mmCIF file of C-alpha atoms and ligand atoms in Angstrom:
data_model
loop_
_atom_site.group_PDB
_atom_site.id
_atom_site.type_symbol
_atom_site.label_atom_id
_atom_site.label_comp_id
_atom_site.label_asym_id
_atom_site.label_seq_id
_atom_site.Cartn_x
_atom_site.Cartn_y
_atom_site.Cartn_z
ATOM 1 C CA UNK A 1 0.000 0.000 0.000
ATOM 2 C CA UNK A 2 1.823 3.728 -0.808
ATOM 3 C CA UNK A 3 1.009 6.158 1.542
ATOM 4 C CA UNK A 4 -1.301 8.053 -0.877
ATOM 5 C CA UNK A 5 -3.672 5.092 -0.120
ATOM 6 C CA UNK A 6 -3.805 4.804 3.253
ATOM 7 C CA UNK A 7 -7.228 6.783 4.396
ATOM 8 C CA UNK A 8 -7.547 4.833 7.636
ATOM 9 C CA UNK A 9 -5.282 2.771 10.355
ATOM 10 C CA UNK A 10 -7.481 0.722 12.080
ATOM 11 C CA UNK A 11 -4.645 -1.916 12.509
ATOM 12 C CA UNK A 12 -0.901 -3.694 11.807
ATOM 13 C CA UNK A 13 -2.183 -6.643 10.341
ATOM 14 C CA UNK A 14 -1.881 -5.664 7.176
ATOM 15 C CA UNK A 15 0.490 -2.696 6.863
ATOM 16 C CA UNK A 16 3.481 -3.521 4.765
ATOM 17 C CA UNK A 17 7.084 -3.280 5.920
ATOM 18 C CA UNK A 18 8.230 -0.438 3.224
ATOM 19 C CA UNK A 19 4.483 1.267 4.071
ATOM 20 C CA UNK A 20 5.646 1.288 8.329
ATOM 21 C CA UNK A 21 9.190 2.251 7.255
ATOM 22 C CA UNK A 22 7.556 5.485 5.496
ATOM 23 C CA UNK A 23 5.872 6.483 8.598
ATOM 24 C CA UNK A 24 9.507 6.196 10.459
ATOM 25 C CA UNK A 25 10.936 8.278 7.736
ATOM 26 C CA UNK A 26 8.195 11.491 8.736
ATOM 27 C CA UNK A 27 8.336 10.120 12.214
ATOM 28 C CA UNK A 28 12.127 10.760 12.665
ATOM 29 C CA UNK A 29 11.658 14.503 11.311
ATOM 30 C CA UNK A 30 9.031 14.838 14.324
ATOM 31 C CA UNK A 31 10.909 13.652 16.962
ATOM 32 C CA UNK A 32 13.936 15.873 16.162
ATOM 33 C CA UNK A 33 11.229 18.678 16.306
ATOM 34 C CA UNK A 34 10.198 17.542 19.328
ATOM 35 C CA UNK A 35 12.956 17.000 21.239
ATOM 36 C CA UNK A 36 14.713 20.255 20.495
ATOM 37 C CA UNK A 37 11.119 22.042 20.971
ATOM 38 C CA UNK A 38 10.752 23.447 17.145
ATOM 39 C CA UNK A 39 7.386 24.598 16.521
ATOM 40 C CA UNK A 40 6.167 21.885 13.579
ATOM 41 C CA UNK A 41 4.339 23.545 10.729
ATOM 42 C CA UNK A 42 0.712 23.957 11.300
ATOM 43 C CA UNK A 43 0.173 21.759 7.936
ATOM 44 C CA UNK A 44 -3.652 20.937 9.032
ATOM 45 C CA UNK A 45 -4.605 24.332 10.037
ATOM 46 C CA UNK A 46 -8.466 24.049 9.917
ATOM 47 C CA UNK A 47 -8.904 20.533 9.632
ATOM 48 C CA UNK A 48 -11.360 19.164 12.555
ATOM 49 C CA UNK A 49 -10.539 15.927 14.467
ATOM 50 C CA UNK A 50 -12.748 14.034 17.330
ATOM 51 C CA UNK A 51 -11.453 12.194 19.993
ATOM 52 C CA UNK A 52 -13.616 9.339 21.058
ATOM 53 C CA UNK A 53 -11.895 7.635 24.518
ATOM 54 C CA UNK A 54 -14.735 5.140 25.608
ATOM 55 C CA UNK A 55 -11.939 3.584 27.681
ATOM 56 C CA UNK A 56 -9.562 5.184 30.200
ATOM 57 C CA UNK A 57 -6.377 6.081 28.467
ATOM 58 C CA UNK A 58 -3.515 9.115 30.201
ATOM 59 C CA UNK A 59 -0.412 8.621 27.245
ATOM 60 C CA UNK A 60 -2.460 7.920 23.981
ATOM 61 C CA UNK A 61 -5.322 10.243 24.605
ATOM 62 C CA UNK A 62 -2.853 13.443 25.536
ATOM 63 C CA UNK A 63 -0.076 12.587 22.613
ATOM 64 C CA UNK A 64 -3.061 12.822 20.172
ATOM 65 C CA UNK A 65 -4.736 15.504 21.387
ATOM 66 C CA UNK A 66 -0.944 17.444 21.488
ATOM 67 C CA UNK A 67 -0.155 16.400 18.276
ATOM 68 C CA UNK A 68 -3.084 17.388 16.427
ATOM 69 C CA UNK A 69 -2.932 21.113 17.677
ATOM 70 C CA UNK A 70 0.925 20.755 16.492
ATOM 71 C CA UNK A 71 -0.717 20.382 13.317
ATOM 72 C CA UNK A 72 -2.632 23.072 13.625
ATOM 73 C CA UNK A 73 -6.202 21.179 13.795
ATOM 74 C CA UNK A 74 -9.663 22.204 15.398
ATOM 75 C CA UNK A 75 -9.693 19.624 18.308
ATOM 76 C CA UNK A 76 -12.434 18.013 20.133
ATOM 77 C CA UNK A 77 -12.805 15.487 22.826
ATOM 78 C CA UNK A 78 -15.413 13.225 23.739
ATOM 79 C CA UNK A 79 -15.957 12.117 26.750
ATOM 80 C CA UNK A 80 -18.951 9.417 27.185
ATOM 81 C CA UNK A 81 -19.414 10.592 31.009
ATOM 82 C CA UNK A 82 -20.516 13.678 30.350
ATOM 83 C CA UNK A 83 -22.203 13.080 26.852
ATOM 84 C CA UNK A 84 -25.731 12.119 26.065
ATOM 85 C CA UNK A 85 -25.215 8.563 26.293
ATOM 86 C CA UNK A 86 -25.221 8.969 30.475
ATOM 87 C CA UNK A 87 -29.069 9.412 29.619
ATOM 88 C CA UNK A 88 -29.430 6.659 27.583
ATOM 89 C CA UNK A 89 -28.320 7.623 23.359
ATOM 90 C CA UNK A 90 -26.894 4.800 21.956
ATOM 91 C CA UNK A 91 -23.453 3.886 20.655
ATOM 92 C CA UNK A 92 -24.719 4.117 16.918
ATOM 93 C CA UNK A 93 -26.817 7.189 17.675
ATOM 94 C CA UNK A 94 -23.602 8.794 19.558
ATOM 95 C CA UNK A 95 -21.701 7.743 16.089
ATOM 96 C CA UNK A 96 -24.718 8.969 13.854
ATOM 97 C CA UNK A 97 -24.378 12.166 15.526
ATOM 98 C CA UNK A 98 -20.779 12.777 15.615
ATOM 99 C CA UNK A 99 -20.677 11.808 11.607
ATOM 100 C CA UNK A 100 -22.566 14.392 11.127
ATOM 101 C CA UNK A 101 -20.833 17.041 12.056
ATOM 102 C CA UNK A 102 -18.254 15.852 9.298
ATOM 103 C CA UNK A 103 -14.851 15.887 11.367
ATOM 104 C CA UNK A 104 -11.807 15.397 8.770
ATOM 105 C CA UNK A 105 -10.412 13.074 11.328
ATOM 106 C CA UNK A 106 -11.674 10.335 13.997
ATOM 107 C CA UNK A 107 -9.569 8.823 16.893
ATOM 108 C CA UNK A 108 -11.223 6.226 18.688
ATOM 109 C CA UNK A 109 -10.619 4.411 21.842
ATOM 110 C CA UNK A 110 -13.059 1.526 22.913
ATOM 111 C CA UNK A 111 -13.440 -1.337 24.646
ATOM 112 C CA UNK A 112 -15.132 -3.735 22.346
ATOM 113 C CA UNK A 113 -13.189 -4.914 19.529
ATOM 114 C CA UNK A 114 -14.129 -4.001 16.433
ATOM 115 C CA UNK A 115 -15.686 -1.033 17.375
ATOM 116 C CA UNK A 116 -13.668 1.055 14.457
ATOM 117 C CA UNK A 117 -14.123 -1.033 12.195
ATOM 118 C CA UNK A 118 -18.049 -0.349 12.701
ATOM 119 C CA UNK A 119 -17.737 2.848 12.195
ATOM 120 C CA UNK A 120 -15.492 3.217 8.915
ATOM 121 C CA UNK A 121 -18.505 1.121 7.326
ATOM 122 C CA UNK A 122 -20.473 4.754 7.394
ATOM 123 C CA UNK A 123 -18.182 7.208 8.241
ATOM 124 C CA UNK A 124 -16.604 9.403 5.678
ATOM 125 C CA UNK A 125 -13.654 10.995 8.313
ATOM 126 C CA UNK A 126 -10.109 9.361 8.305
ATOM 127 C CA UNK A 127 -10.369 6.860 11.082
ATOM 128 C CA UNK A 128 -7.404 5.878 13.664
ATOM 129 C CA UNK A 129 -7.823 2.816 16.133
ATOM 130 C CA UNK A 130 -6.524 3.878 19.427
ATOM 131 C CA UNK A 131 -7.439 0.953 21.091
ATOM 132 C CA UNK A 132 -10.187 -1.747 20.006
ATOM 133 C CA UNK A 133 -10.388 -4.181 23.623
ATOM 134 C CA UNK A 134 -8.641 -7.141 22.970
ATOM 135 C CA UNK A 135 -8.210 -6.645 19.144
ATOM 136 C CA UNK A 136 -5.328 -4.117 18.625
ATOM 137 C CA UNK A 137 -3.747 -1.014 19.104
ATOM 138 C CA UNK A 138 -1.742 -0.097 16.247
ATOM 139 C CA UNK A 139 -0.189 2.698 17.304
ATOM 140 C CA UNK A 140 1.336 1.595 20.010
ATOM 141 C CA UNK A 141 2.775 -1.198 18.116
ATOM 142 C CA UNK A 142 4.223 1.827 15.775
ATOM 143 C CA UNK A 143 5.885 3.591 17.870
ATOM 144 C CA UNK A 144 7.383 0.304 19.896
ATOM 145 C CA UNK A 145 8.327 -0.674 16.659
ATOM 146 C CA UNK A 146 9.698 2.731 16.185
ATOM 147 C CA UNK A 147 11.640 2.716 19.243
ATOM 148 C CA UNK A 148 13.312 -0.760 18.596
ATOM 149 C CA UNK A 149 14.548 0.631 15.252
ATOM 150 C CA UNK A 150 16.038 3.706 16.778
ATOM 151 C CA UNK A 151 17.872 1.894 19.611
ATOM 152 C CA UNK A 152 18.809 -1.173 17.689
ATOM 153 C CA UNK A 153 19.117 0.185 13.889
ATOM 154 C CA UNK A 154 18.080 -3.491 12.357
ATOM 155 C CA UNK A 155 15.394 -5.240 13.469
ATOM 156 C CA UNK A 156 15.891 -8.322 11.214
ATOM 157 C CA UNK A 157 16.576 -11.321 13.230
ATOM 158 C CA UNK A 158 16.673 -8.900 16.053
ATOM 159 C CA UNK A 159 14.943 -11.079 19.521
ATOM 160 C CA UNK A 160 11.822 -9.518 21.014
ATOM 161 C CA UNK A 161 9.976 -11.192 24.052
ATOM 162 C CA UNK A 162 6.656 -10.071 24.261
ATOM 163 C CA UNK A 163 5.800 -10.973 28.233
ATOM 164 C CA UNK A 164 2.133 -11.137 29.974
ATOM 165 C CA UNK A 165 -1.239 -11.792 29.136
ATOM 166 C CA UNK A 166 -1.105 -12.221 25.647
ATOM 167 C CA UNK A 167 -4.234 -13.304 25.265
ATOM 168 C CA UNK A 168 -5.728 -10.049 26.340
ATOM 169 C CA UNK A 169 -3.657 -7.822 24.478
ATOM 170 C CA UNK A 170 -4.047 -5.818 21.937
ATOM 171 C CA UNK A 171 -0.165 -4.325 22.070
ATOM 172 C CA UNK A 172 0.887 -8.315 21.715
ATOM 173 C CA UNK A 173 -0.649 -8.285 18.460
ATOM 174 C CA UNK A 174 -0.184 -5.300 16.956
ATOM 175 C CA UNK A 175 3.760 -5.485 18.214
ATOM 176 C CA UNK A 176 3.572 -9.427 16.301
ATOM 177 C CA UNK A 177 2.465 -8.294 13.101
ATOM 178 C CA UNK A 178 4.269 -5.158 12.648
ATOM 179 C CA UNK A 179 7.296 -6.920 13.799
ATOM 180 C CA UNK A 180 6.995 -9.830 11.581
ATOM 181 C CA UNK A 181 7.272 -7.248 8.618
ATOM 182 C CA UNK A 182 10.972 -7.047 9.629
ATOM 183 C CA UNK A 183 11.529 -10.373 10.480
ATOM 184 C CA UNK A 184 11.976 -9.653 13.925
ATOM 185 C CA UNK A 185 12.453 -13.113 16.268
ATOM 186 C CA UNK A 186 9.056 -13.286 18.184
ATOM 187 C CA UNK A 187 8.753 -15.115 21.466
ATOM 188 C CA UNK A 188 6.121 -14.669 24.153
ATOM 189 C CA UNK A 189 6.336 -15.554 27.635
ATOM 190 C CA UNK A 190 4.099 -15.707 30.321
ATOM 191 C CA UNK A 191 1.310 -18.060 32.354
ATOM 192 C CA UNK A 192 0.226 -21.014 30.285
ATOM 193 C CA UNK A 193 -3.577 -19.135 30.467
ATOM 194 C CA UNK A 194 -2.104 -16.259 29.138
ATOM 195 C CA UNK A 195 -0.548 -17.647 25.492
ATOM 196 C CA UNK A 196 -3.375 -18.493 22.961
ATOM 197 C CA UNK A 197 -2.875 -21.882 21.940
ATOM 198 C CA UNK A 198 -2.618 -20.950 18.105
ATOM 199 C CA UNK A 199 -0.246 -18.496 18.854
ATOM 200 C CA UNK A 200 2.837 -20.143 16.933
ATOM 201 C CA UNK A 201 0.406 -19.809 13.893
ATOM 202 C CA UNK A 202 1.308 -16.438 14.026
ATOM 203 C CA UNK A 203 5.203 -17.581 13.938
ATOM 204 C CA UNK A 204 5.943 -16.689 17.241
ATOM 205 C CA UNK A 205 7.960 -19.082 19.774
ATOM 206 C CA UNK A 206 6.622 -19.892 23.392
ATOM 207 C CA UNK A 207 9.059 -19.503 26.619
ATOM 208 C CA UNK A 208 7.451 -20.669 29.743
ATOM 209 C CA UNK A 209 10.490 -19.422 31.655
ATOM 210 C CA UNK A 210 11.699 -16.201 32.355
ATOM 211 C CA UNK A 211 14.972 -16.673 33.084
ATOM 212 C CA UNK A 212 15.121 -17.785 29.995
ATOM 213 C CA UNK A 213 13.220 -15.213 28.180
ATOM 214 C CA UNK A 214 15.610 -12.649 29.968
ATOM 215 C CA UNK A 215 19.085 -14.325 29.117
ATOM 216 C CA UNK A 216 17.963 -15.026 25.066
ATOM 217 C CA UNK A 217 15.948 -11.993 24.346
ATOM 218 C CA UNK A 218 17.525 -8.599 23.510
ATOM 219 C CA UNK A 219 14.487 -6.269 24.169
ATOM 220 C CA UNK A 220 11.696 -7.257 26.191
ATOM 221 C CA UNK A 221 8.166 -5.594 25.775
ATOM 222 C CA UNK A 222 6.467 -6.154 29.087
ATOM 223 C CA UNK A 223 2.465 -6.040 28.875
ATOM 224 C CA UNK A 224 0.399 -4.721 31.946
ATOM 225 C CA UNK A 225 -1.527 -7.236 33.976
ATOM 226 C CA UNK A 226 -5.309 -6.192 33.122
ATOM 227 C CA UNK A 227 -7.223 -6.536 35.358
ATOM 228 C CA UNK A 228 -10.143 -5.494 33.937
ATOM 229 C CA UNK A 229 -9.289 -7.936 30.844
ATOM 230 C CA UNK A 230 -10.368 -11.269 33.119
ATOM 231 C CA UNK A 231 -7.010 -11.569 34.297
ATOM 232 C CA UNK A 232 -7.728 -11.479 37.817
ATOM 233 C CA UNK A 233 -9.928 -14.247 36.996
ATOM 234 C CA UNK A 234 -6.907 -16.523 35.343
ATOM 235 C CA UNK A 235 -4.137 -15.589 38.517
ATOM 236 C CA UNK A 236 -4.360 -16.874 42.148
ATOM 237 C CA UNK A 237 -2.191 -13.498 42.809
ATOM 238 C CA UNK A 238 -0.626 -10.589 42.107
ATOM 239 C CA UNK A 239 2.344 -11.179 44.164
ATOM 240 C CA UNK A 240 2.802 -14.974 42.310
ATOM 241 C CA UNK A 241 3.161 -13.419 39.013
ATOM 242 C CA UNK A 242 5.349 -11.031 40.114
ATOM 243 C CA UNK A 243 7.779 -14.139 42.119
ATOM 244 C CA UNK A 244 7.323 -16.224 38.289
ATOM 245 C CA UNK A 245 7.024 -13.283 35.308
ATOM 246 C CA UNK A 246 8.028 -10.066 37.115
ATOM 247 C CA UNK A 247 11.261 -8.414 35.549
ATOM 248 C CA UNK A 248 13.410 -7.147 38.589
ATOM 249 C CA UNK A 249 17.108 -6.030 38.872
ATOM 250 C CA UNK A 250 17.957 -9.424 39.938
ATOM 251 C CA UNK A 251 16.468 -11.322 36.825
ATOM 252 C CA UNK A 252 17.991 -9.092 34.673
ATOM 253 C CA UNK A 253 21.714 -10.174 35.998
ATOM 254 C CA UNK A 254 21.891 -12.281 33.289
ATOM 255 C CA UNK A 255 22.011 -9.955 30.298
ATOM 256 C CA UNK A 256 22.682 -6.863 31.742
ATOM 257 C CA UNK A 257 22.434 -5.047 27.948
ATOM 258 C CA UNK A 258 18.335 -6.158 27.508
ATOM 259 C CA UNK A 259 16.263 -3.359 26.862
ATOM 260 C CA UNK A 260 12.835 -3.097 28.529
ATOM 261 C CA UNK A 261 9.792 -1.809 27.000
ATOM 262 C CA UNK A 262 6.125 -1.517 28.387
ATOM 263 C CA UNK A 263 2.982 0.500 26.802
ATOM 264 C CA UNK A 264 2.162 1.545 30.564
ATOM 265 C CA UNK A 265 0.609 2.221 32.572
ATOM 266 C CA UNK A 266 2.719 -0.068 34.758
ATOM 267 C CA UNK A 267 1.868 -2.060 37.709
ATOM 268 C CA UNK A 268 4.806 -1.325 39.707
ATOM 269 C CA UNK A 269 5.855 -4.827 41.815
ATOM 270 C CA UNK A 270 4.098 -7.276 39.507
ATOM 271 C CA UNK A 271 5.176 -7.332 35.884
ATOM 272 C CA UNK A 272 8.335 -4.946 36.675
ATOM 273 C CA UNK A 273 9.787 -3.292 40.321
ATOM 274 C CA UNK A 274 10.256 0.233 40.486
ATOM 275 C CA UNK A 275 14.185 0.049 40.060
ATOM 276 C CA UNK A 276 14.213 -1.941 36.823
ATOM 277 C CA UNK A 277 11.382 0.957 35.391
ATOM 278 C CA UNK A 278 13.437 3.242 36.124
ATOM 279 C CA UNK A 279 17.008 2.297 34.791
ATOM 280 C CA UNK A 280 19.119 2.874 31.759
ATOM 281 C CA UNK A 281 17.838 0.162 29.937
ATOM 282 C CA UNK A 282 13.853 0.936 30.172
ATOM 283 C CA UNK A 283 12.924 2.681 26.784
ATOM 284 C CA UNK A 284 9.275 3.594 29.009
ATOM 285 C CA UNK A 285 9.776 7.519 28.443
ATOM 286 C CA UNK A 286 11.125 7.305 24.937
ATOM 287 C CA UNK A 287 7.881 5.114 24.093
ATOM 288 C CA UNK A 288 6.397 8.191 25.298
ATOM 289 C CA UNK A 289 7.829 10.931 23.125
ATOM 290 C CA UNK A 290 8.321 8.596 20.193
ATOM 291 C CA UNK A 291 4.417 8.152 20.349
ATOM 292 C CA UNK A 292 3.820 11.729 20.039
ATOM 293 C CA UNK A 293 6.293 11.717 16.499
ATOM 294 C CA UNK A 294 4.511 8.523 15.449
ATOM 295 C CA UNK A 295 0.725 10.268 15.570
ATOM 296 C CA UNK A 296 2.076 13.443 14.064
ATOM 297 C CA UNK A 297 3.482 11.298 10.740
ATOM 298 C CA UNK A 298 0.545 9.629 10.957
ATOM 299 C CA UNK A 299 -1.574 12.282 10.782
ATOM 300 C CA UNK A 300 0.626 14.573 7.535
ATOM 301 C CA UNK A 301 0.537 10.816 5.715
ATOM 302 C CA UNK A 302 -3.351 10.492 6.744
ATOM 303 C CA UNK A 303 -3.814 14.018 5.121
ATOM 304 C CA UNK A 304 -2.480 13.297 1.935
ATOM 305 C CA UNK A 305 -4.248 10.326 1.233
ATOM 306 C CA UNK A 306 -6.098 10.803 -1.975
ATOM 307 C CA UNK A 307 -8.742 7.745 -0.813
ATOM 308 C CA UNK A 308 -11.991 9.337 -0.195
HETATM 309 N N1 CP B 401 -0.225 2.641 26.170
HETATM 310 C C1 CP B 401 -1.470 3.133 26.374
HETATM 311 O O1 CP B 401 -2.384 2.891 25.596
HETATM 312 O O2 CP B 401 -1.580 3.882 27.506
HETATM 313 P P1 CP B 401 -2.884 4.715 27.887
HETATM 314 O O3 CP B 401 -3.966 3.732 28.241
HETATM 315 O O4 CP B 401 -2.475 5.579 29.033
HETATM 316 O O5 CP B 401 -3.289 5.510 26.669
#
């Protein structure tokens, strides 16, 4: 798909490699803008964008919301609890409503999967997935993607752990298939309730261990236990994951160059301690910024896109 195409980006399953590698390019020129605090060019002066967060959210909801008024764009943002569906409106009347007030651009956030994929049957805005439950969340998979490039240059052959509930999570997939584009080495690792069985379909390698996961792995992308996925459900505690799947100082002993990723928000003490968070190796705050570059190349590429 060229860029020119690309009117949505509801997920990674089917973004090419040289398609994600265009984003990086435009990403790249945003985080040098960012980091040395250049105003960018206000390139969608007057264009109108909605943010719909059904779900909770502190990094993804503020980094879009920043980076369209970068752009220059006329921003608004839902919020169900104090919109008309607190007295009863529907999800397809909310939808209904908000189409037609013709925003160029819709972010959406929710907890049933699928959800954007509803709405781009009807909607004539650009749409970006921000979230879908369990489905995906492709731009965090971007910019983790993004972030093992920049610290590791080459990503072919390069070995990623994705650890926790995999089942749950829509940063495990969205990190597998955009990863797979560069022939990253996948594994996962976590509790055996936590892998989907047809998970090696997907060509990813199961480690039950994570000793072992630590000392073979070169960048480890920890997932938050969800609680509100079921997971409290699936664990007899908190503090047992932490003893069997938490990363800590101590674990990491064994390969003392791994680098340590994690969408946050973390649960300090049960899938990392404070210290490890914290050190050198955790690429946590770079996530951050480098999510704020990915959604403004995302949004100039989304702009151009002559798909109506
Ligand atoms: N990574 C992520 O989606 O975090 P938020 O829920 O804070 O947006």
């Amino acid at each position: 798909m060229k860029n020119e195409n690309m009117k949505n980006l509801l997920g990674l399953r089917n973004l090419k490699k040289d398609y994600i590698e265009e984003i990086f390019k435009i990403t790249s020129y945003y985080k040098k803008k960012i980091e040395n605090k250049i105003c960018v060019e206000k390139i969608l002066d007057g264009k109108s964008v909605i943010n719909l967060f059904f779900e909770s959210s502190t990094r993804t909801q503020t980094s879009f919301e920043l980076s369209e008024k970068m752009l220059g764009m006329n921003v608004v943002n839902f919020s169900k609890g104090s919109s008309s569906m607190n007295k009863g409106e529907s999800l397809l009347d909310t939808l209904k409503t908000i189409e037609s007030m013709k925003f160029d651009f819709l972010v959406v956030r929710h907890q049933v999967p699928g959800v954007p994929y509803l709405i781009e049957k009807y909607s004539s805005s650009k749409i970006i997935n921000a979230g879908d439950g369990t489905n995906e969340h492709p731009t965090q998979g971007l910019l983790d993607i993004y972030t093992l490039k920049e610290e590791f240059g080459e990503l072919k052959n390069l070995n990623v752990c994705i650890m926790g509930n995999i089942s749950h999570s829509r940063v495990a997939k969205s990190n597998i298939f955009g990863l797979k584009q560069f022939d990253a080495n996948i594994s996962v690792c976590g509790p055996i309730p936590f892998i989907p069985r047809d998970i090696e379909g997907l060509g990813v390698n199961v480690m039950l261990d994570t000793n072992e996961a630590v000392k073979k792995s070169d960048a480890l992308i920890l997932l938050r236990v969800q609680m509100e996925r079921e997971a409290g459900t699936m664990l007899s505690s908190l503090s047992e994951y932490n003893r069997h799947y938490g990363i800590t100082m101590d674990r990491i002993k064994s390969n003392p160059e791994i680098k340590i990723l994690h969408p946050g928000p973390m649960n300090i003490n049960v899938e990392i301690d404070y210290e490890t968070s914290v050190m050198q190796n955790s690429m946590v705050l770079r996530q951050v910024t480098n999510g704020l570059a990915v959604k403004c190349a995302l949004f100039k590429i989304m702009n151009e896109s002559k798909v109506k």
